[in-house]
Amino acid sequence: MVDKAVLQDLSPRFTIGVLARKTGCNIETIRYYEKAGLLPHPARSNGGHRLYGIGHLKRLSFVMKARALGFSLSEVRDLLRLVDERDRPCGEVHDIAAAHLVEVRSKLANLRAMESVLDEMVVSCETKRSPECPLIERMFDEERAL
Amino acid sequence: MNSWRRLQRAQLARHTGCNLETIRYYEKIGMLPDPPRTSAGYRVYDEGHVSRLRFILRARQLGFSLEEVRGLLALVDGGAHACAEVKERTEIHLAAIRTRIRDLKRIESVLAATAAQCSGEVVPACPVLDALAS
């Protein structure tokens, strides 16, 4: 279970470089997430450097994992909001995840259609001995849509 | 080409199912050659434009990036000798598509498995959020 107290622990412990190393996230990306409102503004050192807490670390891992699963930035923002307001019903999280799953499946179907046509094109290139390039011909072909 | 009716841009759009803005964009970035104009200044497109635009649309449907399509068009314009290279580029593209399919399948199974644990009950025990936070 997500520990809210840990998520809210933003007391300054490490620099952006350390946070980047610990999470494997790019420094630029960390700054971008902060600007986009996905990460809370960190405290600053006397010299003005950003100092992050455990909460930032946890939140950043969450964002990265969600991004790796293909959630859009705005979906991640919604999910984080739900994390922060954990008294909300689970149904809302389920809706976001379910909508995303539908999207992923439709992308998959699309890619599979592309794959089969491309594969067919490459095979026809290998088997046909015609003066015309079957790949090019196929893409000029009016009749056969994807 | 003889029997081909010359088309205005809106007709080209309708004919190919391509957006007007998109046609404009392809012209701007040089993927479609500038069409000649009538004396009144209207662009007129011929069969060559139609088949080139069809080619671009088909390639985009197959997931080729704009840069890849541009490369393919250069091969087309270069003549018949490019067949091996067209094949090679298609294979590279196919491999990239297969990688994306593998990635998405993994994503799909994680999402489906996590969502299946959803009870629809009141948090704090939300498996989706917990999976992301763990």
mmCIF file of C-alpha atoms in Angstrom:
data_model
loop_
_atom_site.group_PDB
_atom_site.id
_atom_site.type_symbol
_atom_site.label_atom_id
_atom_site.label_comp_id
_atom_site.label_asym_id
_atom_site.label_seq_id
_atom_site.Cartn_x
_atom_site.Cartn_y
_atom_site.Cartn_z
ATOM 1 C CA MET A 1 0.000 0.000 0.000
ATOM 2 C CA VAL A 2 1.208 3.532 -0.786
ATOM 3 C CA ASP A 3 2.322 5.198 2.405
ATOM 4 C CA LYS A 4 0.994 8.716 2.282
ATOM 5 C CA ALA A 5 3.317 9.892 5.016
ATOM 6 C CA VAL A 6 6.324 8.798 2.968
ATOM 7 C CA LEU A 7 4.935 10.470 -0.159
ATOM 8 C CA GLN A 8 4.565 13.695 1.750
ATOM 9 C CA ASP A 9 8.054 13.583 3.214
ATOM 10 C CA LEU A 10 9.695 16.297 1.162
ATOM 11 C CA SER A 11 12.387 17.207 3.714
ATOM 12 C CA PRO A 12 15.586 17.982 1.803
ATOM 13 C CA ARG A 13 17.943 15.035 1.574
ATOM 14 C CA PHE A 14 19.563 14.835 -1.846
ATOM 15 C CA THR A 15 20.407 16.793 -4.965
ATOM 16 C CA ILE A 16 18.875 16.434 -8.414
ATOM 17 C CA GLY A 17 21.938 14.434 -9.500
ATOM 18 C CA VAL A 18 21.390 11.898 -6.747
ATOM 19 C CA LEU A 19 17.660 11.709 -7.502
ATOM 20 C CA ALA A 20 18.476 11.127 -11.163
ATOM 21 C CA ARG A 21 20.906 8.332 -10.277
ATOM 22 C CA LYS A 22 18.556 6.678 -7.808
ATOM 23 C CA THR A 23 15.646 6.596 -10.267
ATOM 24 C CA GLY A 24 17.424 6.387 -13.609
ATOM 25 C CA CYS A 25 15.492 9.471 -14.687
ATOM 26 C CA ASN A 26 17.065 12.175 -16.776
ATOM 27 C CA ILE A 27 17.832 15.461 -14.952
ATOM 28 C CA GLU A 28 16.046 17.477 -17.630
ATOM 29 C CA THR A 29 13.014 15.237 -17.289
ATOM 30 C CA ILE A 30 12.939 15.741 -13.516
ATOM 31 C CA ARG A 31 12.922 19.511 -14.021
ATOM 32 C CA TYR A 32 10.215 19.113 -16.649
ATOM 33 C CA TYR A 33 7.996 17.040 -14.336
ATOM 34 C CA GLU A 34 8.382 19.736 -11.707
ATOM 35 C CA LYS A 35 7.311 22.405 -14.209
ATOM 36 C CA ALA A 36 4.418 20.239 -15.388
ATOM 37 C CA GLY A 37 3.173 19.921 -11.815
ATOM 38 C CA LEU A 38 3.876 16.202 -11.454
ATOM 39 C CA LEU A 39 6.549 16.727 -8.825
ATOM 40 C CA PRO A 40 6.188 19.246 -5.991
ATOM 41 C CA HIS A 41 8.739 22.066 -5.929
ATOM 42 C CA PRO A 42 11.703 20.920 -3.854
ATOM 43 C CA ALA A 43 13.434 22.909 -1.145
ATOM 44 C CA ARG A 44 16.561 24.831 -2.118
ATOM 45 C CA SER A 45 20.020 24.803 -0.627
ATOM 46 C CA ASN A 46 21.685 28.068 0.396
ATOM 47 C CA GLY A 47 23.359 28.063 -3.001
ATOM 48 C CA GLY A 48 19.938 27.694 -4.706
ATOM 49 C CA HIS A 49 20.285 24.030 -5.662
ATOM 50 C CA ARG A 50 17.201 21.837 -5.558
ATOM 51 C CA LEU A 51 17.062 19.419 -2.636
ATOM 52 C CA TYR A 52 14.678 16.488 -2.800
ATOM 53 C CA GLY A 53 13.098 14.271 -0.195
ATOM 54 C CA ILE A 54 11.935 10.656 -0.062
ATOM 55 C CA GLY A 55 8.483 11.798 -1.172
ATOM 56 C CA HIS A 56 9.944 13.178 -4.394
ATOM 57 C CA LEU A 57 11.767 9.912 -4.971
ATOM 58 C CA LYS A 58 8.614 7.823 -4.488
ATOM 59 C CA ARG A 59 6.527 10.138 -6.597
ATOM 60 C CA LEU A 60 9.080 10.186 -9.397
ATOM 61 C CA SER A 61 9.242 6.371 -9.439
ATOM 62 C CA PHE A 62 5.469 6.327 -9.675
ATOM 63 C CA VAL A 63 5.510 8.761 -12.596
ATOM 64 C CA MET A 64 8.206 6.770 -14.392
ATOM 65 C CA LYS A 65 6.417 3.492 -13.938
ATOM 66 C CA ALA A 66 3.144 4.954 -15.173
ATOM 67 C CA ARG A 67 4.906 6.504 -18.169
ATOM 68 C CA ALA A 68 6.558 3.167 -18.937
ATOM 69 C CA LEU A 69 3.062 1.695 -19.026
ATOM 70 C CA GLY A 70 2.123 4.310 -21.583
ATOM 71 C CA PHE A 71 -0.065 6.557 -19.425
ATOM 72 C CA SER A 72 -0.097 10.109 -20.793
ATOM 73 C CA LEU A 73 1.187 12.970 -18.628
ATOM 74 C CA SER A 74 -2.329 14.113 -17.891
ATOM 75 C CA GLU A 75 -3.399 10.589 -16.941
ATOM 76 C CA VAL A 76 -0.405 10.371 -14.605
ATOM 77 C CA ARG A 77 -1.403 13.696 -13.088
ATOM 78 C CA ASP A 78 -4.908 12.342 -12.469
ATOM 79 C CA LEU A 79 -3.530 9.163 -10.924
ATOM 80 C CA LEU A 80 -1.266 11.180 -8.625
ATOM 81 C CA ARG A 81 -4.190 13.313 -7.580
ATOM 82 C CA LEU A 82 -6.010 10.138 -6.636
ATOM 83 C CA VAL A 83 -2.972 8.975 -4.682
ATOM 84 C CA ASP A 84 -2.971 12.262 -2.804
ATOM 85 C CA GLU A 85 -6.670 12.040 -2.067
ATOM 86 C CA ARG A 86 -6.802 8.454 -1.039
ATOM 87 C CA ASP A 87 -10.204 8.661 0.487
ATOM 88 C CA ARG A 88 -11.608 8.668 -3.029
ATOM 89 C CA PRO A 89 -13.313 5.581 -4.334
ATOM 90 C CA CYS A 90 -11.142 3.137 -6.202
ATOM 91 C CA GLY A 91 -13.557 3.250 -9.133
ATOM 92 C CA GLU A 92 -11.981 6.405 -10.488
ATOM 93 C CA VAL A 93 -8.546 4.804 -10.702
ATOM 94 C CA HIS A 94 -10.135 1.796 -12.307
ATOM 95 C CA ASP A 95 -11.763 4.014 -14.941
ATOM 96 C CA ILE A 96 -8.464 5.661 -15.867
ATOM 97 C CA ALA A 97 -6.669 2.315 -16.047
ATOM 98 C CA ALA A 98 -9.493 0.692 -18.013
ATOM 99 C CA ALA A 99 -9.643 3.564 -20.523
ATOM 100 C CA HIS A 100 -5.903 3.316 -20.928
ATOM 101 C CA LEU A 101 -6.092 -0.418 -21.457
ATOM 102 C CA VAL A 102 -8.633 0.089 -24.249
ATOM 103 C CA GLU A 103 -6.272 2.579 -25.851
ATOM 104 C CA VAL A 104 -3.319 0.209 -25.568
ATOM 105 C CA ARG A 105 -5.326 -2.588 -27.133
ATOM 106 C CA SER A 106 -6.418 -0.432 -30.032
ATOM 107 C CA LYS A 107 -2.816 0.666 -30.617
ATOM 108 C CA LEU A 108 -1.808 -2.980 -30.561
ATOM 109 C CA ALA A 109 -4.451 -3.908 -33.118
ATOM 110 C CA ASN A 110 -3.235 -1.081 -35.312
ATOM 111 C CA LEU A 111 0.381 -2.166 -35.066
ATOM 112 C CA ARG A 112 -0.527 -5.766 -35.803
ATOM 113 C CA ALA A 113 -2.325 -4.675 -38.972
ATOM 114 C CA MET A 114 0.776 -2.727 -39.984
ATOM 115 C CA GLU A 115 2.971 -5.688 -39.168
ATOM 116 C CA SER A 116 1.024 -8.094 -41.329
ATOM 117 C CA VAL A 117 1.009 -5.794 -44.373
ATOM 118 C CA LEU A 118 4.703 -4.985 -43.998
ATOM 119 C CA ASP A 119 5.544 -8.629 -43.572
ATOM 120 C CA GLU A 120 3.557 -9.509 -46.670
ATOM 121 C CA MET A 121 5.383 -6.783 -48.574
ATOM 122 C CA VAL A 122 8.798 -8.065 -47.591
ATOM 123 C CA VAL A 123 7.829 -11.630 -48.481
ATOM 124 C CA SER A 124 6.505 -10.577 -51.882
ATOM 125 C CA CYS A 125 9.770 -8.761 -52.444
ATOM 126 C CA GLU A 126 11.642 -11.992 -51.812
ATOM 127 C CA THR A 127 9.469 -14.241 -53.953
ATOM 128 C CA LYS A 128 8.428 -12.145 -56.905
ATOM 129 C CA ARG A 129 10.753 -11.641 -59.795
ATOM 130 C CA SER A 130 9.090 -8.695 -61.388
ATOM 131 C CA PRO A 131 10.728 -5.615 -62.805
ATOM 132 C CA GLU A 132 8.577 -3.530 -60.496
ATOM 133 C CA CYS A 133 9.361 -3.237 -56.821
ATOM 134 C CA PRO A 134 6.379 -4.888 -55.105
ATOM 135 C CA LEU A 135 6.875 -2.815 -51.962
ATOM 136 C CA ILE A 136 6.615 0.422 -53.822
ATOM 137 C CA GLU A 137 3.790 -0.916 -55.957
ATOM 138 C CA ARG A 138 1.878 -1.926 -52.906
ATOM 139 C CA MET A 139 2.075 1.526 -51.476
ATOM 140 C CA PHE A 140 0.896 3.064 -54.728
ATOM 141 C CA ASP A 141 -1.937 0.554 -54.882
ATOM 142 C CA GLU A 142 -5.276 2.317 -54.756
ATOM 143 C CA GLU A 143 -7.373 -0.750 -54.226
ATOM 144 C CA ARG A 144 -5.821 -2.286 -51.179
ATOM 145 C CA ALA A 145 -6.158 -0.238 -48.113
ATOM 146 C CA LEU A 146 -4.264 -1.196 -45.009
ATOM 147 C CA MET B 1 -2.610 11.015 -67.460
ATOM 148 C CA ASN B 2 -4.627 12.137 -70.497
ATOM 149 C CA SER B 3 -8.053 11.294 -69.192
ATOM 150 C CA TRP B 4 -7.173 12.633 -65.799
ATOM 151 C CA ARG B 5 -9.193 15.481 -64.572
ATOM 152 C CA ARG B 6 -7.122 18.215 -63.008
ATOM 153 C CA LEU B 7 -8.047 18.755 -59.444
ATOM 154 C CA GLN B 8 -8.121 21.653 -57.090
ATOM 155 C CA ARG B 9 -6.765 21.199 -53.632
ATOM 156 C CA ALA B 10 -10.131 20.601 -52.005
ATOM 157 C CA GLN B 11 -10.907 17.979 -54.642
ATOM 158 C CA LEU B 12 -7.527 16.356 -54.089
ATOM 159 C CA ALA B 13 -8.361 16.215 -50.399
ATOM 160 C CA ARG B 14 -11.732 14.630 -51.029
ATOM 161 C CA HIS B 15 -10.324 12.258 -53.598
ATOM 162 C CA THR B 16 -7.621 10.899 -51.313
ATOM 163 C CA GLY B 17 -9.322 11.318 -47.953
ATOM 164 C CA CYS B 18 -6.460 13.516 -46.848
ATOM 165 C CA ASN B 19 -6.974 16.606 -44.755
ATOM 166 C CA LEU B 20 -6.495 19.978 -46.500
ATOM 167 C CA GLU B 21 -4.095 21.144 -43.826
ATOM 168 C CA THR B 22 -2.072 17.998 -44.234
ATOM 169 C CA ILE B 23 -1.752 18.500 -47.987
ATOM 170 C CA ARG B 24 -0.594 22.060 -47.329
ATOM 171 C CA TYR B 25 1.925 20.752 -44.835
ATOM 172 C CA TYR B 26 3.306 18.097 -47.184
ATOM 173 C CA GLU B 27 3.794 20.806 -49.787
ATOM 174 C CA LYS B 28 5.482 23.085 -47.310
ATOM 175 C CA ILE B 29 8.014 20.455 -46.297
ATOM 176 C CA GLY B 30 8.632 19.498 -49.906
ATOM 177 C CA MET B 31 7.126 16.016 -49.895
ATOM 178 C CA LEU B 32 4.563 17.017 -52.497
ATOM 179 C CA PRO B 33 5.831 19.100 -55.401
ATOM 180 C CA ASP B 34 4.344 22.562 -55.784
ATOM 181 C CA PRO B 35 1.444 22.266 -58.190
ATOM 182 C CA PRO B 36 1.118 24.599 -61.161
ATOM 183 C CA ARG B 37 -1.474 27.344 -60.894
ATOM 184 C CA THR B 38 -4.279 28.472 -63.095
ATOM 185 C CA SER B 39 -4.238 32.023 -64.358
ATOM 186 C CA ALA B 40 -6.598 32.835 -61.532
ATOM 187 C CA GLY B 41 -3.987 31.501 -59.097
ATOM 188 C CA TYR B 42 -5.680 28.226 -58.119
ATOM 189 C CA ARG B 43 -3.456 25.230 -57.567
ATOM 190 C CA VAL B 44 -4.140 22.376 -59.947
ATOM 191 C CA TYR B 45 -3.128 18.846 -59.188
ATOM 192 C CA ASP B 46 -2.708 15.979 -61.630
ATOM 193 C CA GLU B 47 -2.510 12.218 -61.393
ATOM 194 C CA GLY B 48 1.109 12.392 -60.308
ATOM 195 C CA HIS B 49 0.159 14.383 -57.235
ATOM 196 C CA VAL B 50 -2.660 12.001 -56.463
ATOM 197 C CA SER B 51 -0.533 8.874 -56.564
ATOM 198 C CA ARG B 52 2.314 10.519 -54.674
ATOM 199 C CA LEU B 53 -0.061 11.668 -51.967
ATOM 200 C CA ARG B 54 -1.606 8.186 -51.849
ATOM 201 C CA PHE B 55 1.855 6.754 -51.408
ATOM 202 C CA ILE B 56 2.589 9.102 -48.522
ATOM 203 C CA LEU B 57 -0.738 8.348 -46.843
ATOM 204 C CA ARG B 58 -0.262 4.599 -47.253
ATOM 205 C CA ALA B 59 3.248 4.737 -45.854
ATOM 206 C CA ARG B 60 2.061 6.838 -42.917
ATOM 207 C CA GLN B 61 -0.730 4.316 -42.295
ATOM 208 C CA LEU B 62 1.956 1.666 -42.173
ATOM 209 C CA GLY B 63 3.675 3.659 -39.472
ATOM 210 C CA PHE B 64 6.604 5.039 -41.443
ATOM 211 C CA SER B 65 7.785 8.351 -39.995
ATOM 212 C CA LEU B 66 7.805 11.458 -42.182
ATOM 213 C CA GLU B 67 11.564 11.151 -42.524
ATOM 214 C CA GLU B 68 11.259 7.509 -43.581
ATOM 215 C CA VAL B 69 8.572 8.391 -46.122
ATOM 216 C CA ARG B 70 10.783 11.118 -47.492
ATOM 217 C CA GLY B 71 13.581 8.576 -47.857
ATOM 218 C CA LEU B 72 11.276 6.122 -49.642
ATOM 219 C CA LEU B 73 10.078 8.840 -52.004
ATOM 220 C CA ALA B 74 13.661 9.707 -52.836
ATOM 221 C CA LEU B 75 14.199 6.040 -53.724
ATOM 222 C CA VAL B 76 11.050 6.042 -55.845
ATOM 223 C CA ASP B 77 12.217 9.172 -57.641
ATOM 224 C CA GLY B 78 15.640 7.638 -58.089
ATOM 225 C CA GLY B 79 14.273 4.813 -60.228
ATOM 226 C CA ALA B 80 14.194 1.049 -60.270
ATOM 227 C CA HIS B 81 17.627 0.247 -58.871
ATOM 228 C CA ALA B 82 16.601 0.972 -55.332
ATOM 229 C CA CYS B 83 14.565 -2.182 -54.727
ATOM 230 C CA ALA B 84 17.051 -3.746 -52.313
ATOM 231 C CA GLU B 85 17.231 -0.571 -50.327
ATOM 232 C CA VAL B 86 13.471 -0.212 -50.157
ATOM 233 C CA LYS B 87 13.307 -3.754 -48.838
ATOM 234 C CA GLU B 88 15.995 -3.097 -46.266
ATOM 235 C CA ARG B 89 14.230 0.011 -44.978
ATOM 236 C CA THR B 90 10.935 -1.830 -44.826
ATOM 237 C CA GLU B 91 12.559 -4.611 -42.824
ATOM 238 C CA ILE B 92 14.089 -2.137 -40.391
ATOM 239 C CA HIS B 93 10.700 -0.499 -40.002
ATOM 240 C CA LEU B 94 9.001 -3.869 -39.550
ATOM 241 C CA ALA B 95 11.488 -4.762 -36.812
ATOM 242 C CA ALA B 96 10.730 -1.472 -35.037
ATOM 243 C CA ILE B 97 6.990 -2.172 -35.263
ATOM 244 C CA ARG B 98 7.556 -5.627 -33.774
ATOM 245 C CA THR B 99 9.491 -4.141 -30.886
ATOM 246 C CA ARG B 100 6.628 -1.749 -30.215
ATOM 247 C CA ILE B 101 4.177 -4.641 -30.336
ATOM 248 C CA ARG B 102 6.243 -6.562 -27.792
ATOM 249 C CA ASP B 103 6.427 -3.521 -25.496
ATOM 250 C CA LEU B 104 2.715 -2.838 -25.755
ATOM 251 C CA LYS B 105 1.860 -6.490 -25.127
ATOM 252 C CA ARG B 106 3.859 -6.350 -21.930
ATOM 253 C CA ILE B 107 2.104 -3.127 -20.951
ATOM 254 C CA GLU B 108 -1.248 -4.653 -21.800
ATOM 255 C CA SER B 109 -0.698 -7.705 -19.636
ATOM 256 C CA VAL B 110 0.491 -5.650 -16.650
ATOM 257 C CA LEU B 111 -2.490 -3.315 -16.981
ATOM 258 C CA ALA B 112 -4.989 -6.118 -17.452
ATOM 259 C CA ALA B 113 -3.620 -8.100 -14.503
ATOM 260 C CA THR B 114 -3.612 -5.047 -12.254
ATOM 261 C CA ALA B 115 -7.048 -3.844 -13.255
ATOM 262 C CA ALA B 116 -8.401 -7.353 -12.702
ATOM 263 C CA GLN B 117 -7.516 -7.025 -9.024
ATOM 264 C CA CYS B 118 -9.651 -3.900 -8.747
ATOM 265 C CA SER B 119 -12.440 -4.478 -6.304
ATOM 266 C CA GLY B 120 -14.160 -1.171 -6.959
ATOM 267 C CA GLU B 121 -14.094 -0.696 -3.230
ATOM 268 C CA VAL B 122 -12.974 2.331 -1.332
ATOM 269 C CA VAL B 123 -9.218 2.885 -1.161
ATOM 270 C CA PRO B 124 -6.645 2.655 0.605
ATOM 271 C CA ALA B 125 -6.022 -0.778 -0.898
ATOM 272 C CA CYS B 126 -5.990 0.141 -4.599
ATOM 273 C CA PRO B 127 -3.971 -2.442 -6.529
ATOM 274 C CA VAL B 128 -3.411 -0.167 -9.525
ATOM 275 C CA LEU B 129 -1.902 2.636 -7.497
ATOM 276 C CA ASP B 130 0.023 0.184 -5.360
ATOM 277 C CA ALA B 131 1.507 -1.513 -8.403
ATOM 278 C CA LEU B 132 2.677 1.845 -9.689
ATOM 279 C CA ALA B 133 4.050 2.903 -6.333
ATOM 280 C CA SER B 134 5.842 -0.317 -5.445
#
